[in-house]
Amino acid sequence: MPEKSLVVDLHCHSTASDGTLAPTDVVKRAAQQGVDVLALTDHDSTDGLDDAYTQATTSGLRLIPGLEISTTWQGKLLHVVGLDIDPDSTELRQGIAGLQAMRDQRASDMGNSLAKAGFSDAENAARELAGDGMVTRTHYARYLVNAGAARDMKQVFKRYLISGKPGYVKVDWVDISTAIGWIRQAGGIAVLAHPLRYRLTASWLNRVLKAFHEHGGTGVEVVCGNHSPDDNARAAMFARKHGLEASAGSDFHEPGPWIELGRLASLPDQLDAVWRRWQ
Ligand code: AMP
Ligand code: MN
Ligand code: MN
Ligand code: MN
């Protein structure tokens, strides 16, 4: 009988950032979906990892401690996933504390800006939706959809939360080299998240991947939750070209019809999987 292949998912979110499930429930759901190796990768936060780890022990899956760091490189917003990090690393803790402070300031600025656009209760509502977790644009988006400002998440980002729109506040996060440095100092590996979502031209994406590799990045997400087979093939081509390893992650945020934990295509050929370390 052929060996059952390993089910991995190395990118997802909980209530520690902009997911809707508590870390414990993310892990339970992953186990129900047959995931063997799961990385919880909340935005600029490791707060969910303790609970996730405890549940993973009960659920019998392997939890890889992770996070997704917001970075700005040459004016572009890029997300860097750190995998197998030590959440107690001083450099990493200090680094993300700075990002959390920037997020908090941005949340206030977004609130003021949206108040001027007629949504006076936006900030309170977004903070309440975030609870103890990080305030993100997603929380503002959920509030605005609930308030009837747009019909769905896609529309609300387009109308309110991207550059040039009333709820958008520009932030210079940290450079990719800084984020990669924190991750490596914490003993982890850095993976460039969802490379095709930045809508970069091929020449820009090549520039990003070259810099990412030169600064000590290890891999790039090749298989993503929202990718078509063509997207996977295209991302695979970029990974091979730059000598980067390949990762796979759903970027699950909430239960819904489209994205599910662990529901990912298999890796295209001629790539080194980042998860071979954890097999
Ligand atoms: P932030 O890091 O606070 O700026 O929020 C970014 C988050 O917003 C991403 O991680 C996504 O979860 C979410 N997001 C960004 N663009 C969209 C979109 N067009 N539709 C739905 N969610 C989005
Ligand atoms: Mn998100
Ligand atoms: Mn992301
Ligand atoms: Mn993500």
Short mmCIF file of C-alpha atoms and ligand atoms in Angstrom, two decimals:
data_model
loop_
_atom_site.label_atom_id
_atom_site.label_comp_id
_atom_site.label_asym_id
_atom_site.label_seq_id
_atom_site.Cartn_x
_atom_site.Cartn_y
_atom_site.Cartn_z
CA MET A 1 0.00 0.00 0.00
CA PRO A 2 1.41 3.47 -0.82
CA GLU A 3 2.40 5.54 2.18
CA LYS A 4 -0.10 8.26 3.06
CA SER A 5 1.49 11.57 2.12
CA LEU A 6 2.05 14.19 4.78
CA VAL A 7 -0.58 16.92 5.02
CA VAL A 8 1.07 20.26 5.77
CA ASP A 9 -0.22 23.79 6.19
CA LEU A 10 2.41 26.35 7.06
CA HIS A 11 0.39 29.59 7.05
CA CYS A 12 -2.79 30.40 8.98
CA HIS A 13 -4.28 32.91 11.43
CA SER A 14 -6.10 32.92 14.76
CA THR A 15 -7.73 35.55 17.00
CA ALA A 16 -4.20 36.59 18.02
CA SER A 17 -4.33 38.59 14.77
CA ASP A 18 -7.09 38.65 12.14
CA GLY A 19 -8.42 35.10 12.21
CA THR A 20 -11.84 34.37 13.72
CA LEU A 21 -10.96 31.12 15.53
CA ALA A 22 -9.06 30.97 18.81
CA PRO A 23 -5.62 29.31 18.50
CA THR A 24 -6.97 26.17 20.18
CA ASP A 25 -9.82 25.95 17.67
CA VAL A 26 -7.50 26.47 14.71
CA VAL A 27 -5.46 23.48 15.84
CA LYS A 28 -8.56 21.35 16.50
CA ARG A 29 -9.91 22.19 13.07
CA ALA A 30 -6.57 21.41 11.42
CA ALA A 31 -6.53 18.01 13.13
CA GLN A 32 -10.08 17.32 11.91
CA GLN A 33 -8.93 18.21 8.39
CA GLY A 34 -6.14 15.65 8.63
CA VAL A 35 -3.26 18.12 8.91
CA ASP A 36 -0.04 16.49 10.18
CA VAL A 37 2.21 19.57 10.32
CA LEU A 38 0.67 22.98 11.04
CA ALA A 39 2.31 26.38 11.45
CA LEU A 40 0.29 29.12 13.17
CA THR A 41 1.51 32.39 11.65
CA ASP A 42 -0.34 35.36 13.09
CA HIS A 43 0.45 38.87 11.87
CA ASP A 44 3.27 40.38 13.95
CA SER A 45 2.33 38.28 16.98
CA THR A 46 3.32 35.06 18.69
CA ASP A 47 0.61 35.34 21.36
CA GLY A 48 -1.39 32.38 20.08
CA LEU A 49 1.47 29.90 20.09
CA ASP A 50 1.29 28.68 23.69
CA ASP A 51 -2.37 27.67 23.44
CA ALA A 52 -1.83 26.22 19.97
CA TYR A 53 1.09 24.14 21.22
CA THR A 54 -0.90 22.74 24.14
CA GLN A 55 -3.79 21.78 21.87
CA ALA A 56 -1.43 20.27 19.28
CA THR A 57 -0.11 17.89 21.92
CA THR A 58 -3.66 16.69 22.62
CA SER A 59 -4.69 16.63 18.97
CA GLY A 60 -1.59 14.72 17.90
CA LEU A 61 -0.35 17.03 15.20
CA ARG A 62 2.98 18.74 14.92
CA LEU A 63 2.82 22.49 15.56
CA ILE A 64 5.54 24.63 14.04
CA PRO A 65 5.69 27.97 15.88
CA GLY A 66 5.50 30.80 13.39
CA LEU A 67 4.39 34.34 12.60
CA GLU A 68 3.87 36.61 9.58
CA ILE A 69 5.84 39.84 9.72
CA SER A 70 4.70 43.00 7.92
CA THR A 71 7.56 44.54 5.96
CA THR A 72 8.10 47.40 3.55
CA TRP A 73 10.74 47.02 0.89
CA GLN A 74 11.35 49.74 -1.69
CA GLY A 75 7.87 51.09 -1.05
CA LYS A 76 6.16 47.70 -1.44
CA LEU A 77 4.27 45.88 1.32
CA LEU A 78 5.63 42.35 1.62
CA HIS A 79 4.78 39.64 4.14
CA VAL A 80 7.52 37.46 5.56
CA VAL A 81 6.57 34.24 7.32
CA GLY A 82 8.91 32.98 10.04
CA LEU A 83 8.76 29.24 10.73
CA ASP A 84 10.15 27.19 13.60
CA ILE A 85 10.98 30.31 15.57
CA ASP A 86 11.66 30.51 19.30
CA PRO A 87 8.96 32.91 20.53
CA ASP A 88 11.13 33.76 23.54
CA SER A 89 13.92 35.21 21.40
CA THR A 90 14.71 38.70 22.73
CA GLU A 91 15.41 40.17 19.28
CA LEU A 92 12.16 38.82 17.86
CA ARG A 93 10.12 39.89 20.88
CA GLN A 94 11.52 43.42 20.81
CA GLY A 95 11.05 43.59 17.05
CA ILE A 96 7.41 42.63 17.03
CA ALA A 97 6.70 44.85 20.06
CA GLY A 98 7.72 47.75 17.80
CA LEU A 99 5.37 46.56 15.04
CA GLN A 100 2.55 46.17 17.55
CA ALA A 101 3.05 49.78 18.65
CA MET A 102 2.93 50.88 15.00
CA ARG A 103 -0.28 48.88 14.53
CA ASP A 104 -1.85 50.49 17.57
CA GLN A 105 -1.01 53.99 16.32
CA ARG A 106 -2.31 53.07 12.87
CA ALA A 107 -5.55 51.74 14.36
CA SER A 108 -6.15 55.16 15.97
CA ASP A 109 -5.25 57.02 12.78
CA MET A 110 -7.56 54.79 10.74
CA GLY A 111 -10.31 55.40 13.26
CA ASN A 112 -9.92 59.18 12.98
CA SER A 113 -9.84 59.02 9.24
CA LEU A 114 -12.93 56.82 9.00
CA ALA A 115 -14.72 59.05 11.53
CA LYS A 116 -14.24 61.95 9.11
CA ALA A 117 -15.77 59.76 6.42
CA GLY A 118 -18.86 59.30 8.59
CA PHE A 119 -18.03 56.16 10.58
CA SER A 120 -17.67 57.65 14.04
CA ASP A 121 -17.79 54.31 15.88
CA ALA A 122 -15.30 52.52 13.61
CA GLU A 123 -12.35 52.55 15.99
CA ASN A 124 -14.28 51.30 19.00
CA ALA A 125 -15.93 48.62 16.92
CA ALA A 126 -12.67 47.47 15.31
CA ARG A 127 -10.92 47.34 18.69
CA GLU A 128 -13.80 45.36 20.14
CA LEU A 129 -13.69 42.89 17.23
CA ALA A 130 -9.94 42.48 17.77
CA GLY A 131 -10.39 41.75 21.48
CA ASP A 132 -7.01 40.93 23.03
CA GLY A 133 -5.50 40.38 19.58
CA MET A 134 -3.80 42.72 17.15
CA VAL A 135 -5.96 45.36 15.41
CA THR A 136 -5.70 44.83 11.66
CA ARG A 137 -7.34 46.23 8.56
CA THR A 138 -9.41 43.05 8.53
CA HIS A 139 -11.16 44.14 11.74
CA TYR A 140 -12.03 47.49 10.21
CA ALA A 141 -13.20 45.66 7.09
CA ARG A 142 -15.51 43.38 9.11
CA TYR A 143 -16.95 46.38 10.92
CA LEU A 144 -17.56 48.27 7.66
CA VAL A 145 -19.27 45.28 6.05
CA ASN A 146 -21.48 44.87 9.15
CA ALA A 147 -22.27 48.60 8.97
CA GLY A 148 -23.44 48.12 5.38
CA ALA A 149 -20.66 50.23 3.82
CA ALA A 150 -19.87 47.51 1.28
CA ARG A 151 -21.30 44.13 0.39
CA ASP A 152 -18.24 41.98 1.06
CA MET A 153 -14.61 41.98 2.18
CA LYS A 154 -13.25 42.40 -1.31
CA GLN A 155 -15.40 45.48 -1.97
CA VAL A 156 -14.68 47.03 1.39
CA PHE A 157 -10.92 46.86 0.89
CA LYS A 158 -11.29 48.34 -2.56
CA ARG A 159 -13.48 51.22 -1.41
CA TYR A 160 -12.07 52.04 2.00
CA LEU A 161 -8.86 50.33 2.99
CA ILE A 162 -6.31 50.58 0.21
CA SER A 163 -4.03 53.45 -0.77
CA GLY A 164 -5.95 56.59 -1.63
CA LYS A 165 -9.13 55.52 0.20
CA PRO A 166 -10.57 57.11 3.38
CA GLY A 167 -9.54 54.37 5.80
CA TYR A 168 -6.04 53.87 4.47
CA VAL A 169 -3.10 54.96 6.58
CA LYS A 170 0.36 54.42 5.19
CA VAL A 171 2.82 52.65 7.45
CA ASP A 172 6.49 51.99 6.91
CA TRP A 173 6.84 48.60 8.54
CA VAL A 174 10.37 47.15 8.73
CA ASP A 175 12.75 46.24 5.95
CA ILE A 176 12.75 42.61 4.76
CA SER A 177 16.35 42.28 5.93
CA THR A 178 15.29 43.28 9.46
CA ALA A 179 12.44 40.77 9.51
CA ILE A 180 14.65 37.98 8.16
CA GLY A 181 17.25 38.90 10.81
CA TRP A 182 14.76 38.61 13.68
CA ILE A 183 13.52 35.26 12.38
CA ARG A 184 17.02 33.86 12.03
CA GLN A 185 18.08 35.16 15.44
CA ALA A 186 15.06 33.29 16.79
CA GLY A 187 16.41 30.10 15.15
CA GLY A 188 13.79 30.02 12.42
CA ILE A 189 13.64 30.15 8.66
CA ALA A 190 12.16 33.01 6.62
CA VAL A 191 9.67 32.39 3.81
CA LEU A 192 8.26 35.05 1.50
CA ALA A 193 4.46 34.80 1.79
CA HIS A 194 2.06 34.60 -1.20
CA PRO A 195 4.46 36.01 -3.83
CA LEU A 196 1.80 36.48 -6.48
CA ARG A 197 -0.54 38.53 -4.30
CA TYR A 198 1.59 41.67 -4.46
CA ARG A 199 0.70 42.15 -8.12
CA LEU A 200 4.32 42.84 -9.00
CA THR A 201 5.67 42.64 -12.52
CA ALA A 202 8.01 39.70 -13.15
CA SER A 203 11.02 42.01 -13.00
CA TRP A 204 9.95 43.42 -9.63
CA LEU A 205 9.24 39.97 -8.25
CA ASN A 206 12.68 38.83 -9.41
CA ARG A 207 14.20 41.81 -7.62
CA VAL A 208 12.29 41.01 -4.45
CA LEU A 209 13.26 37.33 -4.50
CA LYS A 210 16.91 38.09 -5.20
CA ALA A 211 17.06 40.50 -2.26
CA PHE A 212 15.11 38.09 -0.07
CA HIS A 213 17.62 35.32 -0.78
CA GLU A 214 20.64 37.58 -0.35
CA HIS A 215 19.38 38.76 3.04
CA GLY A 216 19.16 35.16 4.27
CA GLY A 217 15.63 34.15 3.31
CA THR A 218 15.17 30.40 2.87
CA GLY A 219 11.96 29.82 0.99
CA VAL A 220 8.95 31.16 -0.82
CA GLU A 221 5.32 30.05 -0.68
CA VAL A 222 4.70 28.12 -3.86
CA VAL A 223 1.39 26.48 -3.00
CA CYS A 224 -1.17 28.88 -1.51
CA GLY A 225 -4.81 28.49 -0.52
CA ASN A 226 -6.13 30.73 -3.27
CA HIS A 227 -3.79 29.60 -6.08
CA SER A 228 -4.88 28.03 -9.35
CA PRO A 229 -2.67 25.24 -10.76
CA ASP A 230 -1.15 27.85 -13.08
CA ASP A 231 -0.30 30.07 -10.10
CA ASN A 232 1.45 27.16 -8.39
CA ALA A 233 3.45 26.46 -11.54
CA ARG A 234 4.40 30.10 -11.88
CA ALA A 235 5.45 30.44 -8.24
CA ALA A 236 7.44 27.20 -8.59
CA MET A 237 9.32 28.69 -11.52
CA PHE A 238 10.33 31.69 -9.41
CA ALA A 239 11.43 29.47 -6.52
CA ARG A 240 13.68 27.35 -8.78
CA LYS A 241 15.12 30.37 -10.52
CA HIS A 242 16.19 31.92 -7.20
CA GLY A 243 17.32 28.74 -5.49
CA LEU A 244 14.68 29.14 -2.81
CA GLU A 245 12.96 26.26 -1.04
CA ALA A 246 9.20 25.86 -1.37
CA SER A 247 6.55 26.28 1.31
CA ALA A 248 2.81 25.62 1.28
CA GLY A 249 0.14 27.42 3.27
CA SER A 250 -3.57 28.09 3.09
CA ASP A 251 -3.52 31.55 4.75
CA PHE A 252 -6.71 30.39 6.47
CA HIS A 253 -8.46 33.19 8.41
CA GLU A 254 -11.97 31.90 9.00
CA PRO A 255 -14.28 29.02 8.14
CA GLY A 256 -15.89 29.60 4.77
CA PRO A 257 -16.50 28.04 1.39
CA TRP A 258 -13.14 28.79 -0.22
CA ILE A 259 -10.12 28.36 1.97
CA GLU A 260 -9.69 25.39 4.32
CA LEU A 261 -6.82 24.33 6.54
CA GLY A 262 -4.61 21.73 4.89
CA ARG A 263 -6.49 21.75 1.61
CA LEU A 264 -3.54 22.39 -0.66
CA ALA A 265 -2.26 21.07 -3.97
CA SER A 266 0.88 18.98 -3.93
CA LEU A 267 4.19 20.65 -4.59
CA PRO A 268 5.31 20.93 -8.23
CA ASP A 269 8.42 18.89 -9.16
CA GLN A 270 12.06 19.84 -8.68
CA LEU A 271 11.62 21.81 -5.50
CA ASP A 272 12.91 21.32 -1.97
CA ALA A 273 10.07 21.44 0.54
CA VAL A 274 10.84 23.55 3.61
CA TRP A 275 8.96 20.97 5.73
CA ARG A 276 11.43 18.17 5.02
CA ARG A 277 13.12 19.41 8.25
CA TRP A 278 10.06 18.42 10.26
CA GLN A 279 9.22 15.05 8.74
P1 AMP B 1 -3.02 44.70 7.87
O1 AMP B 1 -1.84 43.78 8.04
O2 AMP B 1 -3.61 45.13 9.17
O3 AMP B 1 -2.75 45.84 6.95
O4 AMP B 1 -4.18 43.83 7.23
C1 AMP B 1 -3.90 43.08 6.10
C2 AMP B 1 -4.85 41.90 6.05
O5 AMP B 1 -6.04 42.28 5.40
C3 AMP B 1 -4.31 40.75 5.23
O6 AMP B 1 -3.53 39.90 6.02
C4 AMP B 1 -5.57 40.06 4.77
O7 AMP B 1 -5.99 39.15 5.75
C5 AMP B 1 -6.56 41.18 4.70
N1 AMP B 1 -6.80 41.64 3.32
C6 AMP B 1 -6.03 42.42 2.57
N2 AMP B 1 -6.61 42.67 1.36
C7 AMP B 1 -7.78 42.01 1.37
C8 AMP B 1 -8.86 41.85 0.44
N3 AMP B 1 -8.84 42.45 -0.76
N4 AMP B 1 -9.91 41.09 0.81
C9 AMP B 1 -9.96 40.51 2.01
N5 AMP B 1 -8.98 40.60 2.93
C10 AMP B 1 -7.91 41.34 2.62
MN MN B 2 -4.58 38.59 7.43
MN MN B 3 -0.15 37.97 4.19
MN MN B 4 -1.46 35.51 6.26
#
